[in-house]
Short mmCIF file of C-alpha atoms in Angstrom, two decimals:
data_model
loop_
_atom_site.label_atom_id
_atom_site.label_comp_id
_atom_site.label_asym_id
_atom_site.label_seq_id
_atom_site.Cartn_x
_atom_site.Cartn_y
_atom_site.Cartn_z
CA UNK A 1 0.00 0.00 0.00
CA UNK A 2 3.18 2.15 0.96
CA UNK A 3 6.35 2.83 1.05
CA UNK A 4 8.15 3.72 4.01
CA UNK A 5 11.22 5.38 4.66
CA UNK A 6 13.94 4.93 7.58
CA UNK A 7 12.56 6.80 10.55
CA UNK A 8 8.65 6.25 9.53
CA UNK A 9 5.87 5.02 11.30
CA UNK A 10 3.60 2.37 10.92
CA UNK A 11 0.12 0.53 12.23
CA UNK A 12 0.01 3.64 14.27
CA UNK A 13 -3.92 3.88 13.81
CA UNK A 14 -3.92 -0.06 15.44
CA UNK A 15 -2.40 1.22 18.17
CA UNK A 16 -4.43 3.97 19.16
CA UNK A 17 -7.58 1.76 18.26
CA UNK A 18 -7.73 -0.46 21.27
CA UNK A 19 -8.95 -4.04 20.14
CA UNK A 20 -8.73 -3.61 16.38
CA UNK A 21 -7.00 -6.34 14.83
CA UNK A 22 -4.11 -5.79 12.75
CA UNK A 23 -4.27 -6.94 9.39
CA UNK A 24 -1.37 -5.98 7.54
CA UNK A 25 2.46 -7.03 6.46
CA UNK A 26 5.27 -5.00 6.89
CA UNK A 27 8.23 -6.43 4.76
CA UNK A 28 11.72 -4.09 4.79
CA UNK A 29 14.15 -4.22 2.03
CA UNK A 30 17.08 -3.58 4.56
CA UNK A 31 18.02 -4.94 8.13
CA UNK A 32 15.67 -3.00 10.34
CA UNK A 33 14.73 -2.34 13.71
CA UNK A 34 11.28 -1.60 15.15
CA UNK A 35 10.65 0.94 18.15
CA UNK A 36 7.46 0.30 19.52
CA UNK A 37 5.54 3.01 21.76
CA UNK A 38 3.07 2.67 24.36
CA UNK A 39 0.29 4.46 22.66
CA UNK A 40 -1.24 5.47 26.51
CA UNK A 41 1.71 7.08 27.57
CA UNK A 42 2.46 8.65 24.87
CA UNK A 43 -1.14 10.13 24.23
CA UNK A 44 -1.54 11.01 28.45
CA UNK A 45 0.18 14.24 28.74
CA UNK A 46 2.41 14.01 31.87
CA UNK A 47 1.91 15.94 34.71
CA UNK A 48 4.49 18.52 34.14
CA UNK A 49 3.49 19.22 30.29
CA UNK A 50 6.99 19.03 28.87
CA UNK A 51 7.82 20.38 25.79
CA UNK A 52 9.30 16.89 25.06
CA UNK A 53 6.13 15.24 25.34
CA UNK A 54 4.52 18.21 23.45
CA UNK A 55 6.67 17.73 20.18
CA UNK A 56 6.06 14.12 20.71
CA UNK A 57 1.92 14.34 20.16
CA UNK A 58 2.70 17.28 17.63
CA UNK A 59 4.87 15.33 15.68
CA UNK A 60 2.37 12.33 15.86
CA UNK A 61 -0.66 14.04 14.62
CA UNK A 62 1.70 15.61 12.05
CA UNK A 63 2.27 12.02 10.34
CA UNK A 64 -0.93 10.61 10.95
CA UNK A 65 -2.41 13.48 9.26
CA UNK A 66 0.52 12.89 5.94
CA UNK A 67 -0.79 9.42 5.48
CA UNK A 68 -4.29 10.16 5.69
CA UNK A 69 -3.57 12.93 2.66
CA UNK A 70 -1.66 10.23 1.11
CA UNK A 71 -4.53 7.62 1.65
CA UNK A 72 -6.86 9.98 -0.26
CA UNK A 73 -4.56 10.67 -3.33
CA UNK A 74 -3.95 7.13 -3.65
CA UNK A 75 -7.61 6.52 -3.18
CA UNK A 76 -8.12 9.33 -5.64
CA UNK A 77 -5.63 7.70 -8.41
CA UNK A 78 -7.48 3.87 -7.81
CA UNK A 79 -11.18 5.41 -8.04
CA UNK A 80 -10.57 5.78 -12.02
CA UNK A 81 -12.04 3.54 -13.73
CA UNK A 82 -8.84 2.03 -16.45
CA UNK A 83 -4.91 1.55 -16.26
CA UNK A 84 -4.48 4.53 -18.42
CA UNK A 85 -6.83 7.42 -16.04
CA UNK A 86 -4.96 5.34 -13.18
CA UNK A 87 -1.29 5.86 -14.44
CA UNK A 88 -2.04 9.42 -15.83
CA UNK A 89 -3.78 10.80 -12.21
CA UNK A 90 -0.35 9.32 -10.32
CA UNK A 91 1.94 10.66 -13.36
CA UNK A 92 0.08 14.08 -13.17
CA UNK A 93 0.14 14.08 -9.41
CA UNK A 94 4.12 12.90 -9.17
CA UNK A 95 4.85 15.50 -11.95
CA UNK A 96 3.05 18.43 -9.65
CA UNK A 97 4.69 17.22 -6.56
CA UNK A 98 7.93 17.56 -7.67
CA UNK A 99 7.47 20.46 -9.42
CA UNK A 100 9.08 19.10 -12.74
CA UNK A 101 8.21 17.40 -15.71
CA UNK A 102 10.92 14.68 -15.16
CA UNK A 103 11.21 12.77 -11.97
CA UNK A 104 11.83 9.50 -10.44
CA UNK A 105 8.67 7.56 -8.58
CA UNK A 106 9.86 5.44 -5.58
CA UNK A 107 8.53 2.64 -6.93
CA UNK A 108 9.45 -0.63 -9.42
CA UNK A 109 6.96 -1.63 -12.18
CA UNK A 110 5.42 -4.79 -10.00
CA UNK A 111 5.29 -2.01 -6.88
CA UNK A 112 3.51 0.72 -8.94
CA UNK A 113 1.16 -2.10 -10.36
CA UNK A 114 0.68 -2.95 -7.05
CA UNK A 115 0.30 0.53 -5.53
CA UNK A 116 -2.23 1.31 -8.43
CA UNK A 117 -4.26 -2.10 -8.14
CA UNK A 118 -3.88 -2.91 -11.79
CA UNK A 119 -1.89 -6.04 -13.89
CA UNK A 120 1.57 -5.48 -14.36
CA UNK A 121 1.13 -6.42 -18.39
CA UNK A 122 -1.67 -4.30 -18.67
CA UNK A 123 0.42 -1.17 -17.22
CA UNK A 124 3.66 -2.28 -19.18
CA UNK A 125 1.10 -2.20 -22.28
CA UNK A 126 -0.74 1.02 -21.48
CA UNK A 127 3.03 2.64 -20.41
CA UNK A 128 4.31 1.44 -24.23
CA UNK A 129 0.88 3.27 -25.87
CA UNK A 130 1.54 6.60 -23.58
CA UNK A 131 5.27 6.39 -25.13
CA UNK A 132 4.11 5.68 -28.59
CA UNK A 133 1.87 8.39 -28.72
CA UNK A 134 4.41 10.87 -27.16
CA UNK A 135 2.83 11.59 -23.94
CA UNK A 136 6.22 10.82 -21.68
CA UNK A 137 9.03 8.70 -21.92
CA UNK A 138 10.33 6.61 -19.18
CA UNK A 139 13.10 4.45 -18.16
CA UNK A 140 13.02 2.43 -14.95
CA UNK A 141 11.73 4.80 -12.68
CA UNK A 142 12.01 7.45 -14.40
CA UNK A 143 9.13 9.36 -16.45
CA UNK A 144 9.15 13.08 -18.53
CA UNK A 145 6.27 13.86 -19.94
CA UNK A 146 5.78 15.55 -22.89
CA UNK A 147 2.87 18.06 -21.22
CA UNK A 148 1.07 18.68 -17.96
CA UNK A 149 -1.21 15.83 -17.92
#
């Protein structure tokens, strides 16, 4: 569904939903190590309201509210209805987030299949007809496109 980087969070809305089961796979690419917080604690302000605690919560409600904005764009890009409205909303929105025409996604073909909810051969094929008809050009992970899409 995601991609994290080194010092991200995850299952964060597990923890602070008491009882919910948690139903998903976390799988890292590198040797990692997991720091796990005691979602009570950390959401009971202590007694002396240190700023340490404050930045803590800030910081907290900072992410949670990233991934729910990144929840909705991805929700956004899976809502259209073919592989080619799919790959142009994420292309378009990649292209505007980066503030260039050219840029690099974070993800492999099978991960942006996956990311998208499509076939991998039916994104290869609708990639090739985007490149044939001059819309972008890519490489890898790599896309320019030819216009604001």
């Amino acid at each position: 569904m995601s991609k994290i980087e080194a010092g991200g969070f995850f299952a964060e809305p597990y923890a602070a939903t008491p009882g919910s089961v948690l139903n998903i796979s976390v799988v890292t690419v590198a040797p990692s190590e997991t720091l796990m917080l005691n979602i009570n604690r950390l959401l009971t302000v202590c007694p002396t309201a240190c700023t340490h605690h404050n930045r803590l919560i800030r910081n907290l409600v900072s992410v949670l509210a990233e991934k729910v904005l990144q929840f909705n764009e991805k929700i956004t890009h899976m809502s259209k209805r073919t592989t080619r409205e799919k790959l142009l909303s994420y292309l378009s929105s990649e292209s505007i987030r980066q503030g260039s025409l050219s840029f690099d996604i974070p993800y492999d073909r099978q991960q942006l299949a996956d990311y998208l909810c499509v076939e991998r051969a039916a994104m290869s094929a609708e990639l090739s007809k985007l490149q044939k008809e001059g819309l972008l050009t890519t490489r890898k992970n790599h896309f320019e496109l030819a216009v604001e899409l």
